[in-house]
């Protein structure tokens, strides 16, 4: 049975994605800071008792990641999904909070690389050997508009880091890609206008894109619909 590990799986796209993978017969390792105490993941585990395993992980805490790695004990992971992320809306020039900026960079940039490095042997032990980072069109330099400095820079830097990893690991058979979930109706976008897609629609598209990926797609930056995004 193929296996996926998803970080930040307690809500939004991460939770929906965990549900779609479980529905499709995959074994799911769903991680979040609350671990088994998270009510939404506990309910999902009750529905798919033989498929969903809940693990505690704070991606910004190296000790927490070490504990997860030890708990997995070499368990093969066919698809590693770096989904955990944060944002910070008050990024007005003249009143920038640099501590908050560092926190966003730590979770959105450094943590996915740290998780990838820590769980690489688990990925290499699997059949599919895929690593995905959930990015955003806001990380596209060619599409940049004003403001939102923290989130934009974190995702642009994530794109560069994961694309570099794709080059470094291609010879080992690892496929690495960056996927945008679209403009999804989640806590991140609550109170912001515009036409949004549901978490279920995004999750189904992401599942299709991830499972269809091959080594030829390594290094790509694309939407949940399969369309390429400009860097």
PDB file of N, CA, C and O in Angstrom, residues 69-129:
ATOM      1  N   UNK A  69      10.963  11.497  13.389  1.00  0.00           N
ATOM      2  CA  UNK A  69      11.853  10.619  12.625  1.00  0.00           C
ATOM      3  C   UNK A  69      12.097   9.315  13.377  1.00  0.00           C
ATOM      4  O   UNK A  69      12.052   8.226  12.783  1.00  0.00           O
ATOM      5  N   UNK A  70      12.316   9.406  14.673  1.00  0.00           N
ATOM      6  CA  UNK A  70      12.519   8.203  15.481  1.00  0.00           C
ATOM      7  C   UNK A  70      11.261   7.347  15.521  1.00  0.00           C
ATOM      8  O   UNK A  70      11.328   6.116  15.438  1.00  0.00           O
ATOM      9  N   UNK A  71      10.109   7.990  15.617  1.00  0.00           N
ATOM     10  CA  UNK A  71       8.840   7.264  15.676  1.00  0.00           C
ATOM     11  C   UNK A  71       8.562   6.517  14.376  1.00  0.00           C
ATOM     12  O   UNK A  71       8.050   5.392  14.384  1.00  0.00           O
ATOM     13  N   UNK A  72       8.929   7.112  13.254  1.00  0.00           N
ATOM     14  CA  UNK A  72       8.698   6.471  11.954  1.00  0.00           C
ATOM     15  C   UNK A  72       9.631   5.286  11.734  1.00  0.00           C
ATOM     16  O   UNK A  72       9.289   4.341  11.007  1.00  0.00           O
ATOM     17  N   UNK A  73      10.822   5.361  12.307  1.00  0.00           N
ATOM     18  CA  UNK A  73      11.757   4.230  12.307  1.00  0.00           C
ATOM     19  C   UNK A  73      11.956   3.629  10.912  1.00  0.00           C
ATOM     20  O   UNK A  73      11.836   2.427  10.702  1.00  0.00           O
ATOM     21  N   UNK A  74      12.260   4.503   9.938  1.00  0.00           N
ATOM     22  CA  UNK A  74      12.560   4.021   8.593  1.00  0.00           C
ATOM     23  C   UNK A  74      11.357   3.678   7.745  1.00  0.00           C
ATOM     24  O   UNK A  74      11.509   3.134   6.646  1.00  0.00           O
ATOM     25  N   UNK A  75      10.156   3.981   8.197  1.00  0.00           N
ATOM     26  CA  UNK A  75       8.937   3.672   7.448  1.00  0.00           C
ATOM     27  C   UNK A  75       8.993   4.308   6.063  1.00  0.00           C
ATOM     28  O   UNK A  75       9.214   5.508   5.941  1.00  0.00           O
ATOM     29  N   UNK A  76       8.786   3.545   4.984  1.00  0.00           N
ATOM     30  CA  UNK A  76       8.836   4.130   3.643  1.00  0.00           C
ATOM     31  C   UNK A  76       7.721   5.162   3.432  1.00  0.00           C
ATOM     32  O   UNK A  76       6.580   4.945   3.858  1.00  0.00           O
ATOM     33  N   UNK A  77       8.067   6.272   2.796  1.00  0.00           N
ATOM     34  CA  UNK A  77       7.102   7.325   2.482  1.00  0.00           C
ATOM     35  C   UNK A  77       7.152   7.574   0.979  1.00  0.00           C
ATOM     36  O   UNK A  77       8.150   8.072   0.458  1.00  0.00           O
ATOM     37  N   UNK A  78       6.093   7.207   0.284  1.00  0.00           N
ATOM     38  CA  UNK A  78       6.061   7.369  -1.167  1.00  0.00           C
ATOM     39  C   UNK A  78       5.958   8.829  -1.588  1.00  0.00           C
ATOM     40  O   UNK A  78       6.593   9.254  -2.551  1.00  0.00           O
ATOM     41  N   UNK A  79       5.109   9.596  -0.877  1.00  0.00           N
ATOM     42  CA  UNK A  79       4.988  11.027  -1.154  1.00  0.00           C
ATOM     43  C   UNK A  79       5.089  11.791   0.153  1.00  0.00           C
ATOM     44  O   UNK A  79       4.297  11.580   1.068  1.00  0.00           O
ATOM     45  N   UNK A  80       6.065  12.666   0.240  1.00  0.00           N
ATOM     46  CA  UNK A  80       6.219  13.570   1.380  1.00  0.00           C
ATOM     47  C   UNK A  80       5.660  14.919   0.967  1.00  0.00           C
ATOM     48  O   UNK A  80       6.139  15.521   0.007  1.00  0.00           O
ATOM     49  N   UNK A  81       4.630  15.387   1.681  1.00  0.00           N
ATOM     50  CA  UNK A  81       3.985  16.658   1.339  1.00  0.00           C
ATOM     51  C   UNK A  81       4.300  17.696   2.409  1.00  0.00           C
ATOM     52  O   UNK A  81       3.807  17.611   3.543  1.00  0.00           O
ATOM     53  N   UNK A  82       5.113  18.662   2.058  1.00  0.00           N
ATOM     54  CA  UNK A  82       5.432  19.783   2.941  1.00  0.00           C
ATOM     55  C   UNK A  82       4.342  20.836   2.790  1.00  0.00           C
ATOM     56  O   UNK A  82       4.404  21.699   1.900  1.00  0.00           O
ATOM     57  N   UNK A  83       3.333  20.733   3.641  1.00  0.00           N
ATOM     58  CA  UNK A  83       2.156  21.590   3.529  1.00  0.00           C
ATOM     59  C   UNK A  83       2.089  22.668   4.610  1.00  0.00           C
ATOM     60  O   UNK A  83       1.489  23.712   4.394  1.00  0.00           O
ATOM     61  N   UNK A  84       2.691  22.434   5.763  1.00  0.00           N
ATOM     62  CA  UNK A  84       2.574  23.384   6.872  1.00  0.00           C
ATOM     63  C   UNK A  84       3.083  24.765   6.464  1.00  0.00           C
ATOM     64  O   UNK A  84       4.127  24.895   5.824  1.00  0.00           O
ATOM     65  N   UNK A  85       2.328  25.787   6.824  1.00  0.00           N
ATOM     66  CA  UNK A  85       2.738  27.144   6.473  1.00  0.00           C
ATOM     67  C   UNK A  85       1.983  28.165   7.303  1.00  0.00           C
ATOM     68  O   UNK A  85       0.928  27.881   7.864  1.00  0.00           O
ATOM     69  N   UNK A  86       2.542  29.365   7.398  1.00  0.00           N
ATOM     70  CA  UNK A  86       1.895  30.465   8.106  1.00  0.00           C
ATOM     71  C   UNK A  86       1.999  31.730   7.264  1.00  0.00           C
ATOM     72  O   UNK A  86       2.758  31.793   6.290  1.00  0.00           O
ATOM     73  N   UNK A  87       1.218  32.733   7.645  1.00  0.00           N
ATOM     74  CA  UNK A  87       1.305  34.029   6.980  1.00  0.00           C
ATOM     75  C   UNK A  87       1.232  35.123   8.032  1.00  0.00           C
ATOM     76  O   UNK A  87       1.032  34.847   9.221  1.00  0.00           O
ATOM     77  N   UNK A  88       1.406  36.352   7.593  1.00  0.00           N
ATOM     78  CA  UNK A  88       1.339  37.507   8.491  1.00  0.00           C
ATOM     79  C   UNK A  88       0.872  38.676   7.635  1.00  0.00           C
ATOM     80  O   UNK A  88       1.564  39.080   6.700  1.00  0.00           O
ATOM     81  N   UNK A  89      -0.306  39.200   7.946  1.00  0.00           N
ATOM     82  CA  UNK A  89      -0.934  40.160   7.038  1.00  0.00           C
ATOM     83  C   UNK A  89      -0.405  41.589   7.167  1.00  0.00           C
ATOM     84  O   UNK A  89      -0.442  42.344   6.202  1.00  0.00           O
ATOM     85  N   UNK A  90       0.051  41.980   8.326  1.00  0.00           N
ATOM     86  CA  UNK A  90       0.459  43.372   8.528  1.00  0.00           C
ATOM     87  C   UNK A  90       1.893  43.567   8.060  1.00  0.00           C
ATOM     88  O   UNK A  90       2.837  43.490   8.836  1.00  0.00           O
ATOM     89  N   UNK A  91       2.051  43.794   6.760  1.00  0.00           N
ATOM     90  CA  UNK A  91       3.399  43.952   6.201  1.00  0.00           C
ATOM     91  C   UNK A  91       3.527  45.298   5.485  1.00  0.00           C
ATOM     92  O   UNK A  91       3.968  45.369   4.346  1.00  0.00           O
ATOM     93  N   UNK A  92       3.112  46.346   6.162  1.00  0.00           N
ATOM     94  CA  UNK A  92       3.163  47.675   5.572  1.00  0.00           C
ATOM     95  C   UNK A  92       4.565  48.269   5.720  1.00  0.00           C
ATOM     96  O   UNK A  92       5.150  48.247   6.808  1.00  0.00           O
ATOM     97  N   UNK A  93       5.095  48.779   4.615  1.00  0.00           N
ATOM     98  CA  UNK A  93       6.405  49.417   4.644  1.00  0.00           C
ATOM     99  C   UNK A  93       6.376  50.580   5.633  1.00  0.00           C
ATOM    100  O   UNK A  93       5.466  51.411   5.621  1.00  0.00           O
ATOM    101  N   UNK A  94       7.368  50.610   6.514  1.00  0.00           N
ATOM    102  CA  UNK A  94       7.422  51.623   7.555  1.00  0.00           C
ATOM    103  C   UNK A  94       7.090  51.066   8.920  1.00  0.00           C
ATOM    104  O   UNK A  94       7.413  51.693   9.935  1.00  0.00           O
ATOM    105  N   UNK A  95       6.438  49.898   8.928  1.00  0.00           N
ATOM    106  CA  UNK A  95       6.106  49.280  10.226  1.00  0.00           C
ATOM    107  C   UNK A  95       6.301  47.764  10.155  1.00  0.00           C
ATOM    108  O   UNK A  95       5.529  47.001  10.733  1.00  0.00           O
ATOM    109  N   UNK A  96       7.334  47.335   9.440  1.00  0.00           N
ATOM    110  CA  UNK A  96       7.572  45.906   9.276  1.00  0.00           C
ATOM    111  C   UNK A  96       8.060  45.275  10.570  1.00  0.00           C
ATOM    112  O   UNK A  96       8.947  45.796  11.240  1.00  0.00           O
ATOM    113  N   UNK A  97       7.489  44.138  10.903  1.00  0.00           N
ATOM    114  CA  UNK A  97       7.858  43.378  12.099  1.00  0.00           C
ATOM    115  C   UNK A  97       8.854  42.297  11.676  1.00  0.00           C
ATOM    116  O   UNK A  97       8.463  41.257  11.155  1.00  0.00           O
ATOM    117  N   UNK A  98      10.124  42.542  11.900  1.00  0.00           N
ATOM    118  CA  UNK A  98      11.154  41.628  11.402  1.00  0.00           C
ATOM    119  C   UNK A  98      11.189  40.309  12.164  1.00  0.00           C
ATOM    120  O   UNK A  98      11.577  39.287  11.586  1.00  0.00           O
ATOM    121  N   UNK A  99      10.765  40.302  13.402  1.00  0.00           N
ATOM    122  CA  UNK A  99      10.662  39.034  14.127  1.00  0.00           C
ATOM    123  C   UNK A  99       9.573  38.159  13.510  1.00  0.00           C
ATOM    124  O   UNK A  99       9.743  36.949  13.367  1.00  0.00           O
ATOM    125  N   UNK A 100       8.463  38.781  13.145  1.00  0.00           N
ATOM    126  CA  UNK A 100       7.381  38.037  12.484  1.00  0.00           C
ATOM    127  C   UNK A 100       7.845  37.534  11.121  1.00  0.00           C
ATOM    128  O   UNK A 100       7.501  36.414  10.715  1.00  0.00           O
ATOM    129  N   UNK A 101       8.634  38.342  10.413  1.00  0.00           N
ATOM    130  CA  UNK A 101       9.154  37.933   9.104  1.00  0.00           C
ATOM    131  C   UNK A 101      10.036  36.693   9.258  1.00  0.00           C
ATOM    132  O   UNK A 101       9.926  35.734   8.495  1.00  0.00           O
ATOM    133  N   UNK A 102      10.902  36.705  10.272  1.00  0.00           N
ATOM    134  CA  UNK A 102      11.758  35.542  10.521  1.00  0.00           C
ATOM    135  C   UNK A 102      10.922  34.302  10.833  1.00  0.00           C
ATOM    136  O   UNK A 102      11.256  33.185  10.417  1.00  0.00           O
ATOM    137  N   UNK A 103       9.838  34.477  11.572  1.00  0.00           N
ATOM    138  CA  UNK A 103       8.979  33.345  11.913  1.00  0.00           C
ATOM    139  C   UNK A 103       8.338  32.750  10.664  1.00  0.00           C
ATOM    140  O   UNK A 103       8.245  31.523  10.514  1.00  0.00           O
ATOM    141  N   UNK A 104       7.899  33.606   9.748  1.00  0.00           N
ATOM    142  CA  UNK A 104       7.306  33.130   8.495  1.00  0.00           C
ATOM    143  C   UNK A 104       8.349  32.384   7.655  1.00  0.00           C
ATOM    144  O   UNK A 104       8.079  31.313   7.111  1.00  0.00           O
ATOM    145  N   UNK A 105       9.547  32.944   7.572  1.00  0.00           N
ATOM    146  CA  UNK A 105      10.617  32.282   6.823  1.00  0.00           C
ATOM    147  C   UNK A 105      10.996  30.946   7.457  1.00  0.00           C
ATOM    148  O   UNK A 105      11.268  29.966   6.747  1.00  0.00           O
ATOM    149  N   UNK A 106      10.981  30.883   8.769  1.00  0.00           N
ATOM    150  CA  UNK A 106      11.336  29.648   9.459  1.00  0.00           C
ATOM    151  C   UNK A 106      10.362  28.528   9.122  1.00  0.00           C
ATOM    152  O   UNK A 106      10.765  27.394   8.835  1.00  0.00           O
ATOM    153  N   UNK A 107       9.065  28.829   9.132  1.00  0.00           N
ATOM    154  CA  UNK A 107       8.050  27.802   8.875  1.00  0.00           C
ATOM    155  C   UNK A 107       7.896  27.507   7.386  1.00  0.00           C
ATOM    156  O   UNK A 107       7.781  26.341   6.989  1.00  0.00           O
ATOM    157  N   UNK A 108       7.895  28.536   6.562  1.00  0.00           N
ATOM    158  CA  UNK A 108       7.582  28.345   5.137  1.00  0.00           C
ATOM    159  C   UNK A 108       8.779  27.973   4.277  1.00  0.00           C
ATOM    160  O   UNK A 108       8.607  27.380   3.212  1.00  0.00           O
ATOM    161  N   UNK A 109       9.983  28.323   4.716  1.00  0.00           N
ATOM    162  CA  UNK A 109      11.195  28.040   3.934  1.00  0.00           C
ATOM    163  C   UNK A 109      12.092  27.004   4.611  1.00  0.00           C
ATOM    164  O   UNK A 109      12.354  25.937   4.056  1.00  0.00           O
ATOM    165  N   UNK A 110      12.556  27.320   5.809  1.00  0.00           N
ATOM    166  CA  UNK A 110      13.530  26.437   6.462  1.00  0.00           C
ATOM    167  C   UNK A 110      12.910  25.099   6.858  1.00  0.00           C
ATOM    168  O   UNK A 110      13.542  24.046   6.687  1.00  0.00           O
ATOM    169  N   UNK A 111      11.694  25.124   7.359  1.00  0.00           N
ATOM    170  CA  UNK A 111      11.075  23.878   7.829  1.00  0.00           C
ATOM    171  C   UNK A 111      10.885  22.843   6.718  1.00  0.00           C
ATOM    172  O   UNK A 111      11.200  21.664   6.925  1.00  0.00           O
ATOM    173  N   UNK A 112      10.384  23.208   5.526  1.00  0.00           N
ATOM    174  CA  UNK A 112      10.258  22.190   4.480  1.00  0.00           C
ATOM    175  C   UNK A 112      11.591  21.553   4.084  1.00  0.00           C
ATOM    176  O   UNK A 112      11.652  20.351   3.802  1.00  0.00           O
ATOM    177  N   UNK A 113      12.646  22.350   4.069  1.00  0.00           N
ATOM    178  CA  UNK A 113      13.970  21.793   3.766  1.00  0.00           C
ATOM    179  C   UNK A 113      14.427  20.885   4.896  1.00  0.00           C
ATOM    180  O   UNK A 113      14.958  19.784   4.661  1.00  0.00           O
ATOM    181  N   UNK A 114      14.202  21.312   6.123  1.00  0.00           N
ATOM    182  CA  UNK A 114      14.583  20.505   7.292  1.00  0.00           C
ATOM    183  C   UNK A 114      13.817  19.176   7.309  1.00  0.00           C
ATOM    184  O   UNK A 114      14.397  18.109   7.555  1.00  0.00           O
ATOM    185  N   UNK A 115      12.514  19.236   7.047  1.00  0.00           N
ATOM    186  CA  UNK A 115      11.701  18.014   7.010  1.00  0.00           C
ATOM    187  C   UNK A 115      12.164  17.093   5.886  1.00  0.00           C
ATOM    188  O   UNK A 115      12.284  15.872   6.065  1.00  0.00           O
ATOM    189  N   UNK A 116      12.427  17.682   4.732  1.00  0.00           N
ATOM    190  CA  UNK A 116      12.901  16.885   3.590  1.00  0.00           C
ATOM    191  C   UNK A 116      14.213  16.191   3.916  1.00  0.00           C
ATOM    192  O   UNK A 116      14.393  14.997   3.638  1.00  0.00           O
ATOM    193  N   UNK A 117      15.135  16.917   4.521  1.00  0.00           N
ATOM    194  CA  UNK A 117      16.433  16.342   4.872  1.00  0.00           C
ATOM    195  C   UNK A 117      16.274  15.223   5.902  1.00  0.00           C
ATOM    196  O   UNK A 117      16.895  14.158   5.794  1.00  0.00           O
ATOM    197  N   UNK A 118      15.410  15.448   6.896  1.00  0.00           N
ATOM    198  CA  UNK A 118      15.233  14.473   7.974  1.00  0.00           C
ATOM    199  C   UNK A 118      14.564  13.192   7.488  1.00  0.00           C
ATOM    200  O   UNK A 118      14.873  12.094   7.973  1.00  0.00           O
ATOM    201  N   UNK A 119      13.650  13.311   6.534  1.00  0.00           N
ATOM    202  CA  UNK A 119      12.865  12.157   6.084  1.00  0.00           C
ATOM    203  C   UNK A 119      13.289  11.628   4.717  1.00  0.00           C
ATOM    204  O   UNK A 119      12.604  10.797   4.126  1.00  0.00           O
ATOM    205  N   UNK A 120      14.422  12.090   4.234  1.00  0.00           N
ATOM    206  CA  UNK A 120      14.875  11.673   2.911  1.00  0.00           C
ATOM    207  C   UNK A 120      15.062  10.163   2.814  1.00  0.00           C
ATOM    208  O   UNK A 120      14.683   9.537   1.812  1.00  0.00           O
ATOM    209  N   UNK A 121      15.644   9.557   3.832  1.00  0.00           N
ATOM    210  CA  UNK A 121      15.859   8.107   3.782  1.00  0.00           C
ATOM    211  C   UNK A 121      14.532   7.349   3.732  1.00  0.00           C
ATOM    212  O   UNK A 121      14.435   6.296   3.096  1.00  0.00           O
ATOM    213  N   UNK A 122      13.497   7.884   4.388  1.00  0.00           N
ATOM    214  CA  UNK A 122      12.170   7.268   4.315  1.00  0.00           C
ATOM    215  C   UNK A 122      11.626   7.334   2.900  1.00  0.00           C
ATOM    216  O   UNK A 122      11.016   6.378   2.397  1.00  0.00           O
ATOM    217  N   UNK A 123      11.841   8.470   2.244  1.00  0.00           N
ATOM    218  CA  UNK A 123      11.394   8.632   0.855  1.00  0.00           C
ATOM    219  C   UNK A 123      12.170   7.696  -0.058  1.00  0.00           C
ATOM    220  O   UNK A 123      11.590   7.024  -0.924  1.00  0.00           O
ATOM    221  N   UNK A 124      13.474   7.617   0.134  1.00  0.00           N
ATOM    222  CA  UNK A 124      14.307   6.755  -0.713  1.00  0.00           C
ATOM    223  C   UNK A 124      13.957   5.272  -0.539  1.00  0.00           C
ATOM    224  O   UNK A 124      14.175   4.478  -1.457  1.00  0.00           O
ATOM    225  N   UNK A 125      13.401   4.931   0.605  1.00  0.00           N
ATOM    226  CA  UNK A 125      13.027   3.535   0.862  1.00  0.00           C
ATOM    227  C   UNK A 125      11.697   3.154   0.209  1.00  0.00           C
ATOM    228  O   UNK A 125      11.314   1.987   0.227  1.00  0.00           O
ATOM    229  N   UNK A 126      11.006   4.112  -0.380  1.00  0.00           N
ATOM    230  CA  UNK A 126       9.681   3.865  -0.955  1.00  0.00           C
ATOM    231  C   UNK A 126       9.777   3.509  -2.437  1.00  0.00           C
ATOM    232  O   UNK A 126      10.848   3.570  -3.052  1.00  0.00           O
ATOM    233  N   UNK A 127       8.637   3.180  -3.020  1.00  0.00           N
ATOM    234  CA  UNK A 127       8.575   2.886  -4.453  1.00  0.00           C
ATOM    235  C   UNK A 127       8.508   4.154  -5.296  1.00  0.00           C
ATOM    236  O   UNK A 127       9.142   4.252  -6.344  1.00  0.00           O
ATOM    237  N   UNK A 128       7.732   5.156  -4.838  1.00  0.00           N
ATOM    238  CA  UNK A 128       7.475   6.327  -5.690  1.00  0.00           C
ATOM    239  C   UNK A 128       8.500   7.444  -5.522  1.00  0.00           C
ATOM    240  O   UNK A 128       8.747   8.196  -6.468  1.00  0.00           O
ATOM    241  N   UNK A 129       9.022   7.628  -4.337  1.00  0.00           N
ATOM    242  CA  UNK A 129      10.103   8.610  -4.087  1.00  0.00           C
ATOM    243  C   UNK A 129       9.735  10.022  -4.567  1.00  0.00           C
ATOM    244  O   UNK A 129      10.425  10.635  -5.380  1.00  0.00           O
TER     245      UNK A 129
END
